[in-house]
PDB file of C-alpha atoms in Angstrom:
ATOM      1  CA  MET A1036       9.016  17.352  14.230  1.00 46.00           C
ATOM      2  CA  ALA A1037      11.183  14.280  14.875  1.00 45.00           C
ATOM      3  CA  GLN A1038      13.331  15.987  17.501  1.00 48.00           C
ATOM      4  CA  SER A1039      13.030  14.958  21.143  1.00 49.00           C
ATOM      5  CA  PRO A1040      11.326  17.250  23.680  1.00 50.00           C
ATOM      6  CA  GLU A1041      14.742  17.828  25.267  1.00 51.00           C
ATOM      7  CA  ALA A1042      16.248  18.935  21.955  1.00 50.00           C
ATOM      8  CA  LEU A1043      13.346  21.268  21.228  1.00 46.00           C
ATOM      9  CA  THR A1044      13.572  22.777  24.704  1.00 51.00           C
ATOM     10  CA  LYS A1045      17.305  23.326  24.304  1.00 52.00           C
ATOM     11  CA  VAL A1046      16.776  25.229  21.059  1.00 48.00           C
ATOM     12  CA  LEU A1047      13.569  27.113  21.852  1.00 52.00           C
ATOM     13  CA  GLY A1048      13.837  27.501  25.615  1.00 54.00           C
ATOM     14  CA  SER A1049      11.983  25.814  28.447  1.00 54.00           C
ATOM     15  CA  GLN A1050       9.286  28.497  28.596  1.00 53.00           C
ATOM     16  CA  SER A1051       8.514  28.539  24.904  1.00 56.00           C
ATOM     17  CA  SER A1052       4.906  27.735  24.047  1.00 62.00           C
ATOM     18  CA  VAL A1053       6.160  26.649  20.637  1.00 58.00           C
ATOM     19  CA  VAL A1054       7.610  23.484  22.193  1.00 51.00           C
ATOM     20  CA  SER A1055       4.209  22.445  23.510  1.00 64.00           C
ATOM     21  CA  LEU A1056       2.534  23.185  20.187  1.00 60.00           C
ATOM     22  CA  LEU A1057       5.130  21.210  18.251  1.00 52.00           C
ATOM     23  CA  LEU A1058       4.788  18.224  20.564  1.00 58.00           C
ATOM     24  CA  GLN A1059       1.008  18.299  20.251  1.00 64.00           C
ATOM     25  CA  ALA A1060       1.268  18.536  16.471  1.00 63.00           C
ATOM     26  CA  ARG A1061       3.664  15.602  16.399  1.00 60.00           C
ATOM     27  CA  ALA A1062       1.322  13.474  18.515  1.00 70.00           C
ATOM     28  CA  VAL A1063      -1.523  14.216  16.107  1.00 66.00           C
ATOM     29  CA  ALA A1064       0.678  13.404  13.103  1.00 68.00           C
ATOM     30  CA  ILE A1065       1.803  10.102  14.639  1.00 72.00           C
ATOM     31  CA  GLU A1066      -1.784   9.092  15.352  1.00 78.00           C
ATOM     32  CA  SER A1067      -2.812  10.026  11.813  1.00 74.00           C
ATOM     33  CA  LEU A1068       0.010   8.007  10.258  1.00 75.00           C
ATOM     34  CA  ALA A1069      -0.820   5.038  12.493  1.00 74.00           C
ATOM     35  CA  GLY A1070      -4.425   5.259  11.327  1.00 77.00           C
ATOM     36  CA  ASP A1071      -3.308   5.211   7.695  1.00 76.00           C
ATOM     37  CA  MET A1072      -1.819   1.744   8.211  1.00 79.00           C
ATOM     38  CA  ARG A1073      -5.022   0.139   9.435  1.00 80.00           C
ATOM     39  CA  GLY A1074      -6.835  -2.022   6.917  1.00 80.00           C
ATOM     40  CA  ILE A1075      -4.125  -1.943   4.235  1.00 87.00           C
ATOM     41  CA  ALA A1076      -1.343  -4.333   3.259  1.00 91.00           C
ATOM     42  CA  ILE A1077       1.813  -3.108   4.977  1.00 90.00           C
ATOM     43  CA  ASP A1078       4.833  -2.450   2.764  1.00 91.00           C
ATOM     44  CA  PRO A1079       8.079  -1.823   4.701  1.00 90.00           C
ATOM     45  CA  PHE A1080       9.065   0.796   2.111  1.00 90.00           C
ATOM     46  CA  ASP A1081       5.780   2.695   2.309  1.00 88.00           C
ATOM     47  CA  ARG A1082       6.537   6.388   2.833  1.00 88.00           C
ATOM     48  CA  ARG A1083       3.835   6.693   5.498  1.00 88.00           C
ATOM     49  CA  LEU A1084       5.249   3.798   7.504  1.00 89.00           C
ATOM     50  CA  ARG A1085       8.748   5.239   7.373  1.00 89.00           C
ATOM     51  CA  GLN A1086       7.462   8.639   8.511  1.00 88.00           C
ATOM     52  CA  TYR A1087       5.511   7.013  11.327  1.00 88.00           C
ATOM     53  CA  LEU A1088       8.564   5.114  12.566  1.00 89.00           C
ATOM     54  CA  ILE A1089      10.869   8.129  12.365  1.00 88.00           C
ATOM     55  CA  MET A1090       8.418  10.377  14.200  1.00 84.00           C
ATOM     56  CA  SER A1091       7.504   7.845  16.891  1.00 87.00           C
ATOM     57  CA  MET A1092      10.941   6.304  17.515  1.00 86.00           C
ATOM     58  CA  GLY A1093      13.668   8.369  15.885  1.00 84.00           C
ATOM     59  CA  SER A1094      14.245  10.730  18.813  1.00 80.00           C
ATOM     60  CA  LEU A1095      13.891   8.279  21.700  1.00 84.00           C
ATOM     61  CA  PRO A1096      16.775   8.498  24.198  1.00 83.00           C
ATOM     62  CA  ASP A1097      17.172   4.724  24.541  1.00 85.00           C
ATOM     63  CA  GLU A1098      16.915   1.745  22.208  1.00 88.00           C
ATOM     64  CA  ARG A1099      13.531   0.062  21.874  1.00 89.00           C
ATOM     65  CA  LEU A1100      12.242  -2.848  19.841  1.00 90.00           C
ATOM     66  CA  ARG A1101       8.898  -2.362  18.134  1.00 92.00           C
ATOM     67  CA  ILE A1102       7.177  -5.146  16.240  1.00 94.00           C
ATOM     68  CA  LEU A1103       4.447  -4.879  13.646  1.00 93.00           C
ATOM     69  CA  PHE A1104       2.525  -8.167  13.733  1.00 95.00           C
ATOM     70  CA  LEU A1105       0.905  -8.901  10.358  1.00 93.00           C
ATOM     71  CA  ASP A1106      -1.589 -11.471   9.105  1.00 92.00           C
ATOM     72  CA  GLY A1107      -1.241 -13.526   5.933  1.00 90.00           C
ATOM     73  CA  ALA A1108      -2.424 -10.597   3.801  1.00 92.00           C
ATOM     74  CA  ARG A1109       0.074  -8.334   5.597  1.00 93.00           C
ATOM     75  CA  HIS A1110      -2.650  -6.384   7.347  1.00 93.00           C
ATOM     76  CA  LEU A1111      -1.675  -5.009  10.733  1.00 91.00           C
ATOM     77  CA  ILE A1112      -2.783  -7.116  13.703  1.00 93.00           C
ATOM     78  CA  ALA A1113      -0.851  -5.271  16.402  1.00 92.00           C
ATOM     79  CA  ASP A1114       1.831  -2.605  16.759  1.00 91.00           C
ATOM     80  CA  GLU A1115       3.721  -3.129  20.011  1.00 92.00           C
ATOM     81  CA  VAL A1116       6.941  -2.058  21.708  1.00 90.00           C
ATOM     82  CA  VAL A1117       8.081  -5.352  23.216  1.00 84.00           C
ATOM     83  CA  GLN A1118      11.494  -4.521  24.691  1.00 79.00           C
ATOM     84  CA  SER A1119      13.556  -1.564  25.863  1.00 77.00           C
ATOM     85  CA  GLY A1120      17.288  -1.188  26.328  1.00 69.00           C
ATOM     86  CA  SER A1121      19.956   1.386  27.075  1.00 55.00           C
ATOM     87  CA  LEU A1122      21.458   4.193  25.026  1.00 50.00           C
ATOM     88  CA  ALA A1123      23.617   1.830  22.977  1.00 53.00           C
ATOM     89  CA  GLN A1124      22.329  -1.689  23.563  1.00 57.00           C
ATOM     90  CA  LEU A1125      19.137  -3.697  23.265  1.00 61.00           C
ATOM     91  CA  SER A1126      18.840  -7.369  24.168  1.00 65.00           C
ATOM     92  CA  ILE A1127      16.491  -9.315  21.911  1.00 70.00           C
ATOM     93  CA  PHE A1128      14.736 -12.365  23.370  1.00 71.00           C
ATOM     94  CA  PRO A1129      13.369 -14.655  20.630  1.00 79.00           C
ATOM     95  CA  ARG A1130      10.988 -16.471  22.981  1.00 74.00           C
ATOM     96  CA  THR A1131       9.242 -13.220  23.878  1.00 78.00           C
ATOM     97  CA  ILE A1132       8.893 -12.248  20.230  1.00 86.00           C
ATOM     98  CA  PHE A1133       7.593 -15.543  18.875  1.00 85.00           C
ATOM     99  CA  ARG A1134       5.391 -16.294  21.873  1.00 80.00           C
ATOM    100  CA  ARG A1135       3.541 -13.063  21.157  1.00 86.00           C
ATOM    101  CA  ALA A1136       3.458 -13.821  17.415  1.00 88.00           C
ATOM    102  CA  LEU A1137       1.801 -17.183  18.060  1.00 83.00           C
ATOM    103  CA  GLU A1138      -0.650 -15.642  20.521  1.00 83.00           C
ATOM    104  CA  LEU A1139      -1.738 -13.220  17.785  1.00 88.00           C
ATOM    105  CA  ASN A1140      -1.620 -15.894  15.057  1.00 87.00           C
ATOM    106  CA  ALA A1141       0.697 -13.604  13.092  1.00 91.00           C
ATOM    107  CA  ALA A1142       2.072 -14.773   9.748  1.00 92.00           C
ATOM    108  CA  GLY A1143       4.766 -12.126   9.457  1.00 94.00           C
ATOM    109  CA  LEU A1144       6.725  -9.630  11.531  1.00 95.00           C
ATOM    110  CA  ILE A1145       8.388  -6.314  10.797  1.00 94.00           C
ATOM    111  CA  LEU A1146      11.000  -5.625  13.465  1.00 93.00           C
ATOM    112  CA  VAL A1147      11.898  -2.016  14.178  1.00 93.00           C
ATOM    113  CA  HIS A1148      14.486  -0.633  16.558  1.00 90.00           C
ATOM    114  CA  ASN A1149      16.045   2.785  16.933  1.00 90.00           C
ATOM    115  CA  HIS A1150      19.645   3.960  17.175  1.00 90.00           C
ATOM    116  CA  PRO A1151      19.803   6.966  19.542  1.00 88.00           C
ATOM    117  CA  SER A1152      23.359   7.608  18.311  1.00 86.00           C
ATOM    118  CA  GLY A1153      21.961   8.798  14.977  1.00 86.00           C
ATOM    119  CA  ASN A1154      23.902   6.186  12.995  1.00 88.00           C
ATOM    120  CA  HIS A1155      21.334   4.375  10.872  1.00 83.00           C
ATOM    121  CA  ASN A1156      23.705   1.597   9.768  1.00 86.00           C
ATOM    122  CA  PRO A1157      22.959  -1.777  11.408  1.00 85.00           C
ATOM    123  CA  SER A1158      25.594  -3.185  13.726  1.00 84.00           C
ATOM    124  CA  THR A1159      27.041  -6.674  13.400  1.00 82.00           C
ATOM    125  CA  GLU A1160      24.837  -7.669  16.341  1.00 81.00           C
ATOM    126  CA  ASP A1161      21.760  -6.301  14.530  1.00 83.00           C
ATOM    127  CA  ILE A1162      22.522  -8.411  11.462  1.00 85.00           C
ATOM    128  CA  GLU A1163      23.280 -11.583  13.416  1.00 82.00           C
ATOM    129  CA  ALA A1164      20.107 -11.183  15.495  1.00 83.00           C
ATOM    130  CA  THR A1165      18.101 -10.791  12.283  1.00 86.00           C
ATOM    131  CA  GLN A1166      19.579 -13.976  10.846  1.00 84.00           C
ATOM    132  CA  LYS A1167      18.802 -15.960  13.999  1.00 82.00           C
ATOM    133  CA  LEU A1168      15.234 -14.680  14.127  1.00 85.00           C
ATOM    134  CA  GLN A1169      14.764 -15.605  10.467  1.00 85.00           C
ATOM    135  CA  ILE A1170      15.848 -19.166  11.253  1.00 80.00           C
ATOM    136  CA  ILE A1171      13.462 -19.460  14.198  1.00 80.00           C
ATOM    137  CA  GLY A1172      10.647 -17.851  12.233  1.00 83.00           C
ATOM    138  CA  ARG A1173      10.960 -20.318   9.374  1.00 80.00           C
ATOM    139  CA  SER A1174      10.559 -23.191  11.824  1.00 71.00           C
ATOM    140  CA  LEU A1175       7.328 -21.656  13.136  1.00 77.00           C
ATOM    141  CA  ASN A1176       5.967 -20.425   9.782  1.00 80.00           C
ATOM    142  CA  VAL A1177       6.360 -16.814  10.903  1.00 88.00           C
ATOM    143  CA  GLU A1178       8.184 -14.696   8.323  1.00 91.00           C
ATOM    144  CA  ILE A1179      10.608 -11.952   9.318  1.00 92.00           C
ATOM    145  CA  ILE A1180       9.538  -9.559   6.573  1.00 93.00           C
ATOM    146  CA  ASP A1181      12.019  -6.845   7.464  1.00 93.00           C
ATOM    147  CA  HIS A1182      14.116  -5.391  10.254  1.00 92.00           C
ATOM    148  CA  ILE A1183      14.222  -1.602  10.137  1.00 92.00           C
ATOM    149  CA  VAL A1184      16.796   0.539  11.959  1.00 92.00           C
ATOM    150  CA  VAL A1185      15.409   4.012  12.687  1.00 91.00           C
ATOM    151  CA  THR A1186      17.067   7.339  13.493  1.00 90.00           C
ATOM    152  CA  SER A1187      15.611  10.838  13.577  1.00 85.00           C
ATOM    153  CA  THR A1188      16.214  11.196   9.832  1.00 87.00           C
ATOM    154  CA  HIS A1189      16.591   7.745   8.255  1.00 87.00           C
ATOM    155  CA  CYS A1190      15.210   4.210   8.036  1.00 89.00           C
ATOM    156  CA  HIS A1191      17.588   1.411   7.070  1.00 90.00           C
ATOM    157  CA  HIS A1192      16.110  -1.921   5.955  1.00 90.00           C
ATOM    158  CA  VAL A1193      18.353  -4.735   7.199  1.00 88.00           C
ATOM    159  CA  VAL A1194      16.554  -7.486   5.274  1.00 83.00           C
ATOM    160  CA  ARG A1195      15.329  -5.638   2.214  1.00 63.00           C
ATOM    161  CA  ASP A1196      18.332  -3.375   1.495  1.00 53.00           C
ATOM    162  CA  ASP A1197      20.677  -6.338   0.866  1.00 51.00           C
ATOM    163  CA  THR A1198      22.462  -5.774   4.168  1.00 50.00           C
ATOM    164  CA  LEU A1199      22.650  -9.556   4.480  1.00 51.00           C
ATOM    165  CA  ALA A1200      23.988  -9.966   0.946  1.00 45.00           C
ATOM    166  CA  GLY A1201      27.472 -11.419   0.846  1.00 43.00           C
ATOM    167  CA  ARG A1202      27.260 -12.626   4.438  1.00 45.00           C
ATOM    168  CA  PRO A1203      27.098 -16.353   5.185  1.00 42.00           C
ATOM    169  CA  VAL A1204      23.446 -16.815   6.071  1.00 39.00           C
ATOM    170  CA  PRO A1205      22.670 -20.015   8.003  1.00 39.00           C
ATOM    171  CA  SER A1206      20.048 -21.104   5.514  1.00 35.00           C
ATOM    172  CA  ALA A1207      22.168 -22.316   2.600  1.00 30.00           C
ATOM    173  CA  SER A1208      20.762 -25.431   0.977  1.00 28.00           C
ATOM    174  CA  PHE A1209      22.156 -28.932   1.197  1.00 25.00           C
ATOM    175  CA  THR A1210      20.868 -32.402   0.439  1.00 27.00           C
ATOM    176  CA  LEU A1211      19.844 -34.938   3.045  1.00 26.00           C
ATOM    177  CA  ARG A1212      20.768 -38.519   2.198  1.00 30.00           C
ATOM    178  CA  SER A1213      19.171 -41.534   3.805  1.00 30.00           C
ATOM    179  CA  PRO A1214      20.231 -45.188   3.844  1.00 32.00           C
ATOM    180  CA  GLY A1215      19.724 -46.782   0.459  1.00 35.00           C
ATOM    181  CA  GLY A1216      19.446 -43.574  -1.540  1.00 35.00           C
ATOM    182  CA  PRO A1217      18.186 -39.993  -1.463  1.00 36.00           C
ATOM    183  CA  ALA A1218      15.769 -39.055   1.282  1.00 39.00           C
ATOM    184  CA  ARG A1219      12.308 -38.146   0.087  1.00 41.00           C
ATOM    185  CA  ILE A1220      12.263 -34.430   0.803  1.00 40.00           C
ATOM    186  CA  ASP A1221       9.266 -32.400  -0.234  1.00 44.00           C
ATOM    187  CA  HIS A1222       8.276 -28.976   1.088  1.00 39.00           C
ATOM    188  CA  GLY A1223       4.659 -30.108   1.226  1.00 45.00           C
ATOM    189  CA  ASP A1224       5.150 -33.620   2.598  1.00 75.00           C
ATOM    190  CA  ILE A1225       3.239 -35.003   5.547  1.00 86.00           C
ATOM    191  CA  ALA A1226       6.336 -35.641   7.680  1.00 88.00           C
ATOM    192  CA  LEU A1227       7.410 -32.014   7.462  1.00 88.00           C
ATOM    193  CA  ALA A1228       3.879 -30.790   8.193  1.00 87.00           C
ATOM    194  CA  ASN A1229       3.628 -33.048  11.251  1.00 87.00           C
ATOM    195  CA  ALA A1230       7.057 -31.979  12.517  1.00 88.00           C
ATOM    196  CA  ARG A1231       6.136 -28.307  12.203  1.00 85.00           C
ATOM    197  CA  ALA A1232       2.864 -28.952  14.018  1.00 84.00           C
ATOM    198  CA  ALA A1233       4.761 -30.699  16.811  1.00 84.00           C
ATOM    199  CA  MET A1234       7.034 -27.676  17.228  1.00 80.00           C
ATOM    200  CA  ARG A1235       4.092 -25.294  17.370  1.00 78.00           C
ATOM    201  CA  ARG A1236       2.227 -27.403  19.927  1.00 78.00           C
ATOM    202  CA  ARG A1237       5.272 -27.706  22.167  1.00 76.00           C
ATOM    203  CA  LEU A1238       5.817 -23.956  22.092  1.00 73.00           C
ATOM    204  CA  LEU A1239       2.132 -23.336  22.785  1.00 70.00           C
ATOM    205  CA  ARG A1240       2.219 -25.795  25.692  1.00 71.00           C
ATOM    206  CA  GLN A1241       5.177 -23.953  27.161  1.00 68.00           C
ATOM    207  CA  GLN A1242       3.326 -20.640  26.857  1.00 63.00           C
ATOM    208  CA  LEU A1243       0.088 -21.894  28.388  1.00 65.00           C
ATOM    209  CA  ILE A1244       1.483 -24.085  31.158  1.00 69.00           C
ATOM    210  CA  GLY A1245       5.010 -22.769  31.659  1.00 65.00           C
ATOM    211  CA  ALA A1246       7.545 -24.632  33.815  1.00 65.00           C
ATOM    212  CA  PRO A1247       9.695 -25.881  30.892  1.00 63.00           C
ATOM    213  CA  GLU A1248      12.027 -27.500  33.417  1.00 65.00           C
ATOM    214  CA  LEU A1249       9.176 -29.893  34.283  1.00 68.00           C
ATOM    215  CA  PHE A1250       7.581 -30.478  30.896  1.00 66.00           C
ATOM    216  CA  GLY A1251      10.339 -29.617  28.444  1.00 69.00           C
ATOM    217  CA  ASP A1252      12.156 -32.151  26.289  1.00 82.00           C
ATOM    218  CA  PRO A1253      15.011 -30.060  24.866  1.00 86.00           C
ATOM    219  CA  ALA A1254      16.902 -32.894  23.167  1.00 91.00           C
ATOM    220  CA  TRP A1255      13.831 -34.001  21.213  1.00 90.00           C
ATOM    221  CA  GLU A1256      12.932 -30.393  20.416  1.00 88.00           C
ATOM    222  CA  MET A1257      16.414 -29.882  18.977  1.00 90.00           C
ATOM    223  CA  LEU A1258      16.015 -32.971  16.802  1.00 93.00           C
ATOM    224  CA  ILE A1259      12.639 -31.781  15.514  1.00 92.00           C
ATOM    225  CA  ASP A1260      14.145 -28.377  14.714  1.00 89.00           C
ATOM    226  CA  LEU A1261      16.991 -30.038  12.811  1.00 92.00           C
ATOM    227  CA  PHE A1262      14.584 -32.325  10.958  1.00 92.00           C
ATOM    228  CA  VAL A1263      12.437 -29.378   9.838  1.00 89.00           C
ATOM    229  CA  HIS A1264      15.477 -27.490   8.581  1.00 88.00           C
ATOM    230  CA  GLU A1265      16.824 -30.499   6.706  1.00 89.00           C
ATOM    231  CA  CYS A1266      13.448 -31.132   5.076  1.00 88.00           C
ATOM    232  CA  GLU A1267      13.524 -27.508   3.938  1.00 83.00           C
ATOM    233  CA  ARG A1268      17.122 -27.979   2.703  1.00 85.00           C
ATOM    234  CA  LYS A1269      18.406 -25.319   5.082  1.00 85.00           C
ATOM    235  CA  ARG A1270      21.466 -25.388   7.259  1.00 85.00           C
ATOM    236  CA  LEU A1271      21.353 -24.621  10.952  1.00 84.00           C
ATOM    237  CA  SER A1272      24.298 -23.398  13.001  1.00 85.00           C
ATOM    238  CA  ILE A1273      24.898 -24.781  16.475  1.00 86.00           C
ATOM    239  CA  SER A1274      24.359 -21.361  18.052  1.00 80.00           C
ATOM    240  CA  ALA A1275      21.048 -20.885  16.218  1.00 79.00           C
ATOM    241  CA  LEU A1276      19.887 -24.345  17.297  1.00 83.00           C
ATOM    242  CA  CYS A1277      20.670 -23.509  20.923  1.00 81.00           C
ATOM    243  CA  VAL A1278      18.847 -20.173  20.738  1.00 71.00           C
ATOM    244  CA  THR A1279      15.598 -21.958  19.871  1.00 66.00           C
ATOM    245  CA  SER A1280      15.836 -24.398  22.775  1.00 71.00           C
ATOM    246  CA  SER A1281      13.893 -23.942  26.002  1.00 70.00           C
ATOM    247  CA  ILE A1282      16.995 -24.106  28.208  1.00 79.00           C
ATOM    248  CA  PRO A1283      19.843 -21.681  28.980  1.00 82.00           C
ATOM    249  CA  MET A1284      22.449 -21.233  26.260  1.00 82.00           C
ATOM    250  CA  SER A1285      25.244 -22.929  28.218  1.00 86.00           C
ATOM    251  CA  SER A1286      23.070 -25.989  28.908  1.00 89.00           C
ATOM    252  CA  ALA A1287      21.927 -26.076  25.284  1.00 88.00           C
ATOM    253  CA  LEU A1288      25.520 -26.070  24.033  1.00 90.00           C
ATOM    254  CA  ARG A1289      26.379 -28.990  26.313  1.00 92.00           C
ATOM    255  CA  LEU A1290      23.309 -30.883  25.137  1.00 93.00           C
ATOM    256  CA  ALA A1291      24.196 -30.252  21.488  1.00 92.00           C
ATOM    257  CA  GLN A1292      27.651 -31.685  22.162  1.00 94.00           C
ATOM    258  CA  ARG A1293      26.141 -34.776  23.798  1.00 95.00           C
ATOM    259  CA  LEU A1294      23.951 -35.362  20.744  1.00 95.00           C
ATOM    260  CA  CYS A1295      27.062 -35.218  18.566  1.00 95.00           C
ATOM    261  CA  ASP A1296      28.986 -37.532  20.900  1.00 95.00           C
ATOM    262  CA  ALA A1297      26.132 -40.051  20.715  1.00 95.00           C
ATOM    263  CA  GLY A1298      26.259 -40.050  16.917  1.00 95.00           C
ATOM    264  CA  ILE A1299      22.740 -38.626  16.623  1.00 95.00           C
ATOM    265  CA  THR A1300      23.957 -35.419  15.003  1.00 95.00           C
ATOM    266  CA  ARG A1301      27.038 -34.347  13.087  1.00 94.00           C
ATOM    267  CA  ARG A1302      29.053 -31.158  13.015  1.00 93.00           C
ATOM    268  CA  VAL A1303      29.673 -29.655   9.576  1.00 91.00           C
ATOM    269  CA  PRO A1304      32.279 -26.859   9.218  1.00 89.00           C
ATOM    270  CA  ASP A1305      31.114 -23.746   7.393  1.00 84.00           C
ATOM    271  CA  PRO A1306      33.187 -23.620   4.171  1.00 83.00           C
ATOM    272  CA  ILE A1307      32.826 -19.820   4.031  1.00 81.00           C
ATOM    273  CA  ASP A1308      33.254 -18.783   7.653  1.00 76.00           C
ATOM    274  CA  GLY A1309      35.734 -20.891   9.600  1.00 75.00           C
ATOM    275  CA  ARG A1310      34.424 -19.516  12.893  1.00 77.00           C
ATOM    276  CA  ARG A1311      31.031 -21.139  12.467  1.00 79.00           C
ATOM    277  CA  THR A1312      29.916 -24.751  12.558  1.00 86.00           C
ATOM    278  CA  PHE A1313      26.650 -26.151  11.277  1.00 90.00           C
ATOM    279  CA  ILE A1314      24.904 -29.138  12.807  1.00 92.00           C
ATOM    280  CA  ARG A1315      22.790 -31.743  11.035  1.00 93.00           C
ATOM    281  CA  LEU A1316      21.118 -35.029  11.794  1.00 95.00           C
ATOM    282  CA  ASP A1317      22.948 -38.256  11.159  1.00 94.00           C
ATOM    283  CA  PRO A1318      21.377 -39.664   7.944  1.00 93.00           C
ATOM    284  CA  VAL A1319      20.152 -42.798   9.721  1.00 93.00           C
ATOM    285  CA  ILE A1320      18.450 -40.708  12.425  1.00 93.00           C
ATOM    286  CA  ALA A1321      16.966 -38.401   9.783  1.00 92.00           C
ATOM    287  CA  HIS A1322      15.531 -41.425   7.973  1.00 92.00           C
ATOM    288  CA  ARG A1323      13.978 -42.737  11.200  1.00 91.00           C
ATOM    289  CA  MET A1324      12.524 -39.345  12.106  1.00 92.00           C
ATOM    290  CA  ARG A1325      10.926 -39.166   8.683  1.00 90.00           C
ATOM    291  CA  ALA A1326       9.293 -42.533   9.307  1.00 88.00           C
ATOM    292  CA  TYR A1327       8.168 -41.355  12.755  1.00 89.00           C
ATOM    293  CA  PHE A1328       6.489 -38.190  11.477  1.00 88.00           C
ATOM    294  CA  GLU A1329       5.044 -39.897   8.408  1.00 86.00           C
ATOM    295  CA  ALA A1330       3.242 -42.229  10.814  1.00 80.00           C
ATOM    296  CA  GLY A1331       1.325 -39.267  12.246  1.00 73.00           C
ATOM    297  CA  ALA A1332       1.502 -36.127  14.327  1.00 63.00           C
ATOM    298  CA  GLU A1333       2.481 -36.183  17.991  1.00 66.00           C
TER     299      GLU A1333
END
């Protein structure tokens, strides 16, 4: 049932009426499984969900990214294929994903993409993309619940099957210090809430009005992103910071370097992976940003 029409035709012959019957039966089964997910809390390991994903995506000839947008109770808001790629490659654009998530007021996402090769193991690129999306999602209060790789016979859970275990995830905790003593960091504090609200409003403004080259403020947006992560005691790599910006990657990297040169931010080598560098606010700047956001929202 999960085989592609081409594979069925090759086995049964182009004139076989069995091919048509099997395809019709599969369409009915897919619709039935999709209906089973409506009105219930979605569990990535639910047998019905896995069957639905295998039957609807496992035999596709090219890679596609499907997203299940969920509300706070993990009920399904929307089930959409948001991007398509080639036989062996799929480019993931975070702005497209999170713009749609905010439009739907989604609290969580289950990412799903297929491997036409039949190898259900996630690639290094799959894992790194998942990590970056988790970082962005935390800043926007949108949880990446799971990332599922689908083939015609298997589902592999990148997040939930400990695929990320043992890998340096850019969310390790550290302590922010401010002049005169420890910074007051509290997951429920007003400064953090106001900073998060500022990020959401800026992203919404970009979606509604567009033209980020006219209305964007990438340096300030980077600082807000860093402040949110430091309040949450989470590290942020330079590459992840640049991914969340509203400017091209090359421009974002140059801007990140200028912030470091100005003493506004600091580079921190990753003690586990020498190839990666984290970036954090200078403690004095962090202290001033806390005062700014404690004074009120933007």
